XYZ file of C-alpha atoms in Angstrom:
559
model
C 18.830 100.880 -81.822
C 22.402 99.821 -80.973
C 21.261 96.175 -80.892
C 19.971 96.544 -84.460
C 23.317 97.949 -85.592
C 25.176 95.196 -83.705
C 23.181 92.533 -85.524
C 23.994 93.839 -89.020
C 27.273 91.913 -89.652
C 25.693 88.609 -88.594
C 22.459 89.306 -90.474
C 24.424 90.126 -93.618
C 26.303 86.832 -93.363
C 23.076 84.869 -92.745
C 21.155 86.504 -95.614
C 23.907 86.246 -98.226
C 24.908 82.681 -97.372
C 21.552 81.112 -96.488
C 19.317 83.260 -98.693
C 21.477 83.900 -101.755
C 23.807 80.882 -101.494
C 26.956 83.001 -101.629
C 30.158 81.152 -100.663
C 31.842 81.989 -97.357
C 34.949 83.308 -99.151
C 32.806 86.108 -100.661
C 30.580 86.799 -97.672
C 33.055 86.932 -94.795
C 35.103 89.883 -96.162
C 31.841 91.844 -96.479
C 30.825 90.894 -92.942
C 34.203 92.074 -91.673
C 33.910 95.350 -93.600
C 30.472 96.074 -92.100
C 31.764 95.269 -88.613
C 34.713 97.647 -89.120
C 32.432 100.446 -90.370
C 30.075 100.052 -87.398
C 32.952 99.842 -84.919
C 34.559 102.985 -86.358
C 31.516 105.240 -86.859
C 28.910 103.999 -84.350
C 31.042 102.572 -81.535
C 33.887 105.103 -82.105
C 36.536 102.385 -81.762
C 40.079 103.890 -81.979
C 42.084 103.052 -85.140
C 44.745 101.065 -83.277
C 42.038 98.827 -81.793
C 40.401 98.352 -85.201
C 43.743 97.362 -86.719
C 44.810 95.338 -83.665
C 41.580 93.341 -83.509
C 41.750 92.595 -87.238
C 45.376 91.491 -87.003
C 44.687 89.448 -83.867
C 41.815 87.690 -85.642
C 43.934 86.964 -88.713
C 46.709 85.482 -86.549
C 44.221 83.306 -84.667
C 42.842 82.143 -88.021
C 46.387 81.170 -89.039
C 46.510 78.684 -86.124
C 43.229 77.136 -87.267
C 44.413 76.998 -90.874
C 47.494 75.001 -89.894
C 45.174 72.336 -88.451
C 42.931 72.406 -91.536
C 45.937 72.101 -93.850
C 47.377 69.221 -91.831
C 44.073 67.333 -91.928
C 43.641 67.868 -95.677
C 47.265 66.962 -96.386
C 47.073 63.704 -94.435
C 43.823 62.694 -96.149
C 45.202 63.497 -99.624
C 48.428 61.644 -98.826
C 46.466 58.534 -97.844
C 44.287 58.797 -100.945
C 47.241 59.113 -103.295
C 49.315 56.410 -101.586
C 46.500 53.876 -102.053
C 45.810 53.589 -98.325
C 42.195 54.766 -98.527
C 41.433 52.060 -101.082
C 42.886 49.441 -98.737
C 40.985 50.915 -95.771
C 37.739 50.681 -97.734
C 38.534 47.025 -98.374
C 38.217 46.458 -94.633
C 34.455 46.826 -94.941
C 33.678 44.364 -97.732
C 32.170 41.016 -96.714
C 31.437 42.028 -93.098
C 27.723 41.260 -93.372
C 25.159 40.922 -96.188
C 22.640 42.883 -94.084
C 22.371 46.440 -95.415
C 21.440 47.738 -91.972
C 24.699 46.427 -90.512
C 26.665 47.897 -93.416
C 25.031 51.310 -92.863
C 25.735 51.257 -89.111
C 29.409 50.428 -89.596
C 30.177 52.581 -92.639
C 27.834 55.611 -92.387
C 28.210 55.434 -88.614
C 31.485 54.191 -87.157
C 33.767 54.564 -90.199
C 32.365 58.048 -90.815
C 32.916 58.860 -87.134
C 36.560 57.799 -87.419
C 37.236 59.846 -90.569
C 35.561 62.859 -88.953
C 37.799 62.522 -85.906
C 40.881 62.389 -88.114
C 40.083 64.787 -90.948
C 36.753 66.562 -90.453
C 35.614 69.338 -92.823
C 33.026 67.275 -94.736
C 35.380 64.390 -95.542
C 33.356 61.554 -93.898
C 30.203 61.840 -95.984
C 32.265 62.200 -99.167
C 34.101 58.947 -98.317
C 31.329 56.897 -96.704
C 28.788 57.686 -99.441
C 30.786 56.215 -102.356
C 31.762 53.210 -100.232
C 28.098 52.430 -99.551
C 27.266 52.827 -103.251
C 30.095 50.455 -104.126
C 28.410 47.878 -101.876
C 25.113 48.265 -103.771
C 23.274 51.023 -101.874
C 21.053 53.394 -103.876
C 23.102 56.619 -104.154
C 20.332 58.724 -102.612
C 20.173 56.414 -99.587
C 23.960 56.434 -99.274
C 24.142 60.237 -99.231
C 21.326 60.676 -96.717
C 22.571 58.172 -94.132
C 26.215 59.274 -94.542
C 25.201 62.875 -93.821
C 23.047 61.904 -90.826
C 25.957 59.888 -89.451
C 28.252 62.893 -89.853
C 26.885 64.703 -86.797
C 27.766 63.303 -83.359
C 31.542 63.079 -84.028
C 31.793 66.529 -85.638
C 32.157 68.467 -82.378
C 35.513 66.726 -81.924
C 36.347 66.485 -85.630
C 39.860 67.020 -86.980
C 41.183 66.326 -83.464
C 38.978 68.838 -81.692
C 39.197 71.779 -84.106
C 35.573 72.979 -83.601
C 36.258 73.452 -79.883
C 39.988 74.244 -79.770
C 40.185 76.207 -83.023
C 36.627 77.527 -82.960
C 34.963 78.191 -79.611
C 38.183 78.489 -77.591
C 39.750 80.948 -80.040
C 36.954 83.504 -79.815
C 36.171 83.008 -76.110
C 39.751 83.668 -74.990
C 38.927 87.260 -74.034
C 39.664 89.392 -70.929
C 36.030 89.528 -69.732
C 35.756 85.721 -69.961
C 39.063 85.215 -68.127
C 37.940 87.610 -65.367
C 34.630 85.796 -64.898
C 36.441 82.458 -64.802
C 38.884 83.717 -62.180
C 35.964 84.763 -59.994
C 34.455 81.298 -60.395
C 37.791 79.617 -59.612
C 38.530 78.156 -63.063
C 41.351 78.689 -65.515
C 40.574 79.130 -69.199
C 41.965 75.643 -69.922
C 39.539 74.146 -67.399
C 36.679 76.081 -69.045
C 37.539 74.733 -72.508
C 37.886 71.211 -71.107
C 34.455 71.485 -69.437
C 32.882 72.669 -72.692
C 34.277 69.504 -74.274
C 33.039 67.317 -71.409
C 29.469 68.633 -71.495
C 29.422 68.601 -75.295
C 30.315 64.905 -75.095
C 27.708 64.243 -72.379
C 24.941 65.837 -74.462
C 26.052 64.020 -77.616
C 26.385 60.675 -75.807
C 22.897 60.972 -74.309
C 21.337 61.571 -77.741
C 23.884 60.213 -80.238
C 24.040 56.703 -78.781
C 20.791 56.229 -80.701
C 22.280 57.621 -83.943
C 23.028 54.173 -85.496
C 19.395 53.214 -84.852
C 18.229 56.489 -86.401
C 20.347 55.734 -89.480
C 18.664 52.354 -90.040
C 15.220 53.813 -89.298
C 15.715 56.299 -92.135
C 17.048 53.529 -94.348
C 14.149 51.088 -93.832
C 11.407 53.738 -93.820
C 12.447 55.552 -96.985
C 14.227 52.841 -98.979
C 12.756 49.544 -97.782
C 10.297 47.283 -99.539
C 7.777 47.714 -96.692
C 8.564 51.408 -96.011
C 8.432 50.601 -92.306
C 10.343 51.294 -89.079
C 9.673 47.701 -88.022
C 12.674 46.406 -89.991
C 14.862 48.931 -88.165
C 13.610 47.935 -84.717
C 14.464 44.308 -85.540
C 18.148 45.249 -85.477
C 17.840 47.763 -82.617
C 19.931 45.661 -80.164
C 22.914 45.650 -82.553
C 22.435 49.343 -83.398
C 22.402 50.328 -79.720
C 25.394 48.060 -79.054
C 27.308 49.864 -81.824
C 26.203 53.229 -80.445
C 27.432 52.354 -76.954
C 30.729 50.973 -78.278
C 31.382 54.466 -79.611
C 29.724 56.768 -77.080
C 31.205 55.188 -73.930
C 34.902 55.586 -74.917
C 33.994 58.895 -76.621
C 32.659 60.257 -73.327
C 35.457 58.837 -71.171
C 38.135 60.260 -73.483
C 36.494 63.701 -73.399
C 36.464 63.600 -69.598
C 39.916 62.204 -68.917
C 42.028 63.322 -71.913
C 40.421 66.292 -73.671
C 38.671 67.408 -76.860
C 41.257 66.178 -79.386
C 40.577 62.443 -79.297
C 36.932 61.521 -78.461
C 35.819 60.973 -82.078
C 39.074 59.591 -83.488
C 39.946 57.163 -80.703
C 36.331 56.425 -79.753
C 35.538 55.345 -83.312
C 38.732 53.301 -83.616
C 37.836 51.392 -80.438
C 34.263 50.916 -81.663
C 35.390 49.592 -85.062
C 37.704 47.078 -83.403
C 34.780 45.767 -81.323
C 31.834 46.055 -83.710
C 33.368 44.634 -86.926
C 34.241 41.231 -85.351
C 30.852 41.233 -83.599
C 29.094 41.870 -86.923
C 31.022 39.078 -88.636
C 29.991 36.739 -85.814
C 26.318 37.724 -86.170
C 26.182 39.133 -82.626
C 22.763 40.626 -81.688
C 21.571 40.426 -85.291
C 18.204 39.089 -86.488
C 18.115 35.787 -88.345
C 16.635 37.437 -91.438
C 18.956 39.691 -93.413
C 17.497 42.925 -94.805
C 18.088 44.293 -98.300
C 16.715 46.921 -100.642
C 13.915 46.095 -103.084
C 14.875 44.709 -106.483
C 16.579 47.279 -108.694
C 13.540 47.593 -110.987
C 11.403 48.725 -108.024
C 13.673 51.576 -106.958
C 12.377 55.144 -107.024
C 13.410 57.236 -110.011
C 15.353 59.628 -107.787
C 17.263 56.915 -105.910
C 19.952 56.790 -108.604
C 21.748 59.494 -110.558
C 24.686 59.211 -112.925
C 26.437 56.422 -110.988
C 25.027 52.905 -110.804
C 25.330 51.037 -107.474
C 28.381 48.788 -107.525
C 30.069 50.908 -110.199
C 32.407 52.583 -107.714
C 33.882 49.331 -106.446
C 37.607 49.428 -107.027
C 40.151 46.753 -107.835
C 41.710 44.820 -104.996
C 43.914 47.133 -102.928
C 47.644 46.852 -103.489
C 48.497 47.653 -99.868
C 48.147 45.574 -96.730
C 45.383 46.559 -94.311
C 47.698 47.121 -91.347
C 50.065 49.316 -93.355
C 47.114 51.348 -94.683
C 45.741 51.972 -91.180
C 49.177 52.664 -89.641
C 49.171 56.467 -90.230
C 45.864 56.802 -88.373
C 47.172 54.623 -85.558
C 50.249 56.870 -85.351
C 48.024 59.976 -85.202
C 46.061 58.499 -82.308
C 49.190 57.366 -80.424
C 50.990 60.698 -80.839
C 47.943 62.617 -79.662
C 47.541 60.390 -76.610
C 51.164 60.722 -75.474
C 51.277 64.485 -76.092
C 47.946 65.288 -74.402
C 48.281 63.417 -71.087
C 50.067 65.783 -68.644
C 51.336 62.917 -66.471
C 53.662 61.782 -69.290
C 55.489 65.132 -69.316
C 55.592 65.543 -73.102
C 52.812 68.140 -73.123
C 54.819 70.390 -70.785
C 57.861 70.011 -73.029
C 56.020 70.925 -76.250
C 54.272 73.925 -74.661
C 57.269 75.403 -72.812
C 57.877 79.154 -73.364
C 61.041 78.512 -75.400
C 58.907 76.680 -78.003
C 56.063 79.214 -77.981
C 55.743 82.157 -80.375
C 54.043 85.009 -78.511
C 53.109 88.616 -79.267
C 51.723 90.655 -76.400
C 50.281 94.135 -76.793
C 49.439 93.890 -80.497
C 49.715 97.386 -82.060
C 49.603 99.050 -78.646
C 46.426 97.260 -77.462
C 46.032 94.649 -74.728
C 45.487 91.935 -77.350
C 47.894 88.994 -77.515
C 48.733 86.077 -79.806
C 50.256 82.678 -79.046
C 51.405 79.863 -81.317
C 52.771 76.580 -79.998
C 53.850 74.971 -83.285
C 54.864 71.598 -81.834
C 51.627 71.251 -79.826
C 49.262 72.310 -82.612
C 47.612 69.172 -84.087
C 48.139 70.486 -87.608
C 51.906 70.077 -87.288
C 52.191 67.271 -84.720
C 50.784 64.830 -85.618
C 49.080 65.658 -88.958
C 51.925 67.092 -91.052
C 54.469 64.902 -89.267
C 52.520 61.710 -90.034
C 51.859 62.864 -93.619
C 55.640 63.132 -94.115
C 56.265 59.758 -92.457
C 53.602 58.197 -94.710
C 55.630 59.161 -97.784
C 58.296 56.703 -96.634
C 55.984 54.117 -95.036
C 53.935 53.803 -98.239
C 56.907 54.345 -100.584
C 55.342 57.220 -102.519
C 57.187 58.578 -105.539
C 58.298 62.211 -105.774
C 55.773 63.251 -108.424
C 52.826 61.934 -106.377
C 54.111 63.693 -103.271
C 54.493 67.022 -105.097
C 50.992 66.709 -106.560
C 49.563 65.863 -103.135
C 51.112 68.897 -101.453
C 50.229 71.246 -104.325
C 46.583 70.121 -104.382
C 46.339 70.381 -100.597
C 47.614 73.964 -100.680
C 45.192 74.768 -103.510
C 42.276 73.449 -101.442
C 43.244 75.879 -98.683
C 42.563 79.066 -100.648
C 38.767 79.355 -100.078
C 39.097 78.260 -96.442
C 41.868 80.788 -95.824
C 39.838 83.741 -97.092
C 36.704 82.682 -95.204
C 38.403 81.929 -91.890
C 40.680 84.998 -91.783
C 37.790 87.396 -92.286
C 35.337 85.398 -90.103
C 37.683 85.372 -87.096
C 38.627 89.018 -87.683
C 34.950 90.024 -87.885
C 34.229 88.375 -84.532
C 37.372 89.957 -83.041
C 36.169 93.420 -84.112
C 32.701 92.812 -82.654
C 34.092 91.391 -79.416
C 36.605 94.228 -78.887
C 34.364 97.106 -79.980
C 33.769 97.861 -76.287
C 37.150 99.591 -76.311
C 35.687 102.941 -77.290
C 35.152 106.456 -76.041
C 31.349 106.289 -75.963
C 30.927 103.945 -73.008
C 28.791 101.569 -75.085
C 29.035 97.826 -74.527
C 30.719 95.877 -77.338
C 28.553 94.652 -80.218
C 28.244 91.086 -78.947
C 27.215 92.163 -75.439
C 24.774 94.704 -76.902
C 23.212 92.056 -79.127
C 23.208 89.330 -76.478
C 21.639 91.601 -73.844
C 18.758 92.344 -76.223
C 18.366 88.655 -77.147
C 18.446 87.573 -73.500
C 15.831 90.144 -72.615
C 13.421 88.741 -75.175
C 14.219 85.016 -75.198
C 16.041 84.112 -71.977
C 13.298 81.750 -70.790
C 13.626 79.531 -73.877
C 17.264 80.122 -74.867
C 18.319 76.575 -73.953
C 16.075 75.412 -76.813
C 17.321 78.110 -79.203
C 21.067 77.655 -78.613
C 21.587 74.462 -80.683
C 19.560 75.873 -83.573
C 21.892 78.914 -83.666
C 24.783 76.435 -84.000
C 22.897 74.598 -86.758
C 22.296 77.862 -88.600
C 26.007 78.676 -88.481
C 26.973 75.274 -89.873
C 24.251 75.441 -92.528
C 25.581 78.809 -93.688
C 29.302 78.157 -93.484
C 29.542 74.392 -93.978
C 31.642 74.032 -90.849
C 31.116 73.511 -87.127
C 34.385 75.365 -86.552
C 33.190 78.450 -88.446
C 29.796 78.281 -86.725
C 31.550 78.306 -83.360
C 33.743 81.224 -84.448
C 30.667 83.204 -85.497
C 28.395 82.447 -82.557
C 30.290 81.139 -79.482
C 30.945 84.621 -78.074
C 27.335 85.612 -78.773
C 26.039 82.460 -77.038
C 28.347 83.070 -74.065
C 27.112 86.643 -73.657
C 23.445 85.624 -73.949
C 23.998 82.981 -71.260
C 25.686 85.597 -69.042
C 22.866 88.098 -69.535
C 20.171 85.457 -68.975
C 21.930 83.919 -65.931
C 22.184 80.561 -67.668
C 25.126 78.159 -67.493
C 27.668 79.487 -69.971
C 29.289 76.065 -70.266
C 26.015 74.376 -71.232
C 24.921 77.105 -73.648
C 28.290 77.082 -75.430
C 28.225 73.256 -75.415
C 24.784 73.384 -77.074
C 26.244 75.774 -79.668
C 29.003 73.238 -80.374
C 26.474 70.383 -80.512
C 24.198 72.389 -82.812
C 27.088 73.168 -85.148
C 27.745 69.440 -85.394
C 24.092 68.629 -86.104
C 24.088 71.256 -88.857
C 26.464 69.079 -90.869
C 23.477 66.888 -91.771
C 21.961 69.725 -93.778
C 24.711 72.218 -94.650
C 24.854 72.913 -98.371
C 28.630 72.466 -98.581
C 28.508 68.886 -97.247
C 25.363 67.959 -99.181
C 26.867 69.103 -102.481
C 30.204 67.376 -101.808
C 28.583 64.070 -100.831
C 26.051 64.213 -103.692
C 28.766 64.867 -106.255
C 30.774 61.801 -105.228
C 27.856 59.441 -105.875
C 26.341 61.167 -108.917
C 23.107 62.636 -107.509
C 24.046 66.312 -107.876
C 20.961 68.484 -108.368
C 18.898 66.701 -105.685
C 20.301 68.681 -102.770
C 16.917 70.236 -101.935
C 15.295 66.876 -101.332
C 18.246 65.650 -99.252
C 18.083 68.741 -97.029
C 14.291 68.432 -96.628
C 14.667 64.818 -95.504
C 17.629 65.404 -93.194
C 16.188 68.481 -91.505
C 13.780 66.206 -89.594
C 16.442 64.101 -87.797
C 18.553 67.249 -87.376
C 15.725 69.122 -85.622
C 14.907 66.070 -83.483
C 18.552 65.768 -82.412
C 18.677 69.506 -81.523
C 15.505 69.395 -79.422
C 16.668 66.301 -77.521
C 20.076 67.944 -76.955
C 18.285 70.946 -75.427
C 16.290 68.671 -73.132
C 19.517 67.027 -71.950
C 21.093 70.454 -71.372
C 18.047 71.560 -69.382
C 18.217 68.432 -67.204
C 21.930 68.993 -66.538
C 21.514 72.559 -65.277
C 18.144 71.913 -63.618
C 18.928 68.653 -61.823
C 22.580 67.604 -61.826
C 24.761 70.751 -61.857
C 22.509 73.764 -61.172
C 25.371 76.131 -60.326
C 27.614 75.302 -63.273
C 29.539 78.292 -64.665
């Protein structure tokens, strides 16, 4: 019976968001309220622990919100300075072949924007760019959303892992288990990033090919995969140009840079290769004539109508802020350079131990948090680099703050809800906390197949909340406890949660609506989700197979 009670906050969130399409800013406060009521009256959690867990969750959410604000502010600054228009200009006249255009824009460019900004930005940028090149809007939305999957786990410089999974897993029981295994918490988080990247690289290297398969099958004259296989060598080359540095960066640097720097490296290699015709078929592929397009391929925006005037800014100057972000992150994340130790020293850390008389603690390292350095720092520098006027700057900052309101409400209550559930074991009844109660029941019923369920839980979270970060906040602790109860690798199960949350971006309502709106096909979200759920499910199943191979063959004793 306790397991049923423990499931109520999560079930409420799932039903209201997935079933009734309520926004996260309305649902999460209700989920928190139910968790508090259960903790107080069923688990008999003392008042100071109820208040302490809520406050601890809200403070942890504040750290995440700084990153979100920094990412949004930088993107809005680049939009309003004219840099995004110049960046888009990079992609005109690369190749007349629509398959090549889709690979570079829906794939690599989307990967780069995800690494820098995250939170649904890539599909909303890549979609209109494809339409401006002549793509049917429906095709542009679908392939942009499919492309916005592999890089998401490390989006907004690692927020889904560092601000999502790591925030909720930093708990005494996890630390104790890690100490027994011989790992620190930092090593644990790094290993989650490494195995997330391994799983993604094993499956996502084929993502550019999957993008063109969808394109040629659904929007080609012949409605055939054959036209996609004709460009398979180039698609796999593009996939490897991203996944190899992506994986190496995750292993040797950490979870902040795999998507951002991996995509930047790939773009620098693949764009010149595309212009040179490297590994491309002699026959260029295009869509059927406009008169033969399906009635639902186009909405209120005609292909080509979004193409803007020539950019007023040089390409190098437009890309410079992103280059600065990458450079700053590299030099501040490599311990051997010594800057990381300087930025994280106790004198520059805000700490609160023993929150409201509990054992809970809070830490903020403002100069090491990506939201401040480099995002806000580079956004300020861009004002001067791009010579923005005062009115534009004020509008940019005001709009960025306004965009934060829904995210603030949703994240504060989501993190606080999980904190209540995780700490409800501090009670006078002797009952396990809600997450352990729920995970023990789930492991008892589904332990033998949990490796195949884990990524779909992550997908569900992203589908509901529109965010891999929020999905990880909601379910990482649950996944960890199920893995513990089922004697599965906790690293791999949490990595599959992170991977699943990324895959869910293909189908989450928030992203689908945002991308559809930008290209004028609003109202066709149902069809887009029905189409994209097939590649999403395929990706999740293959990710599970890779996870199973890792723990069954390569690292059977992994924590």
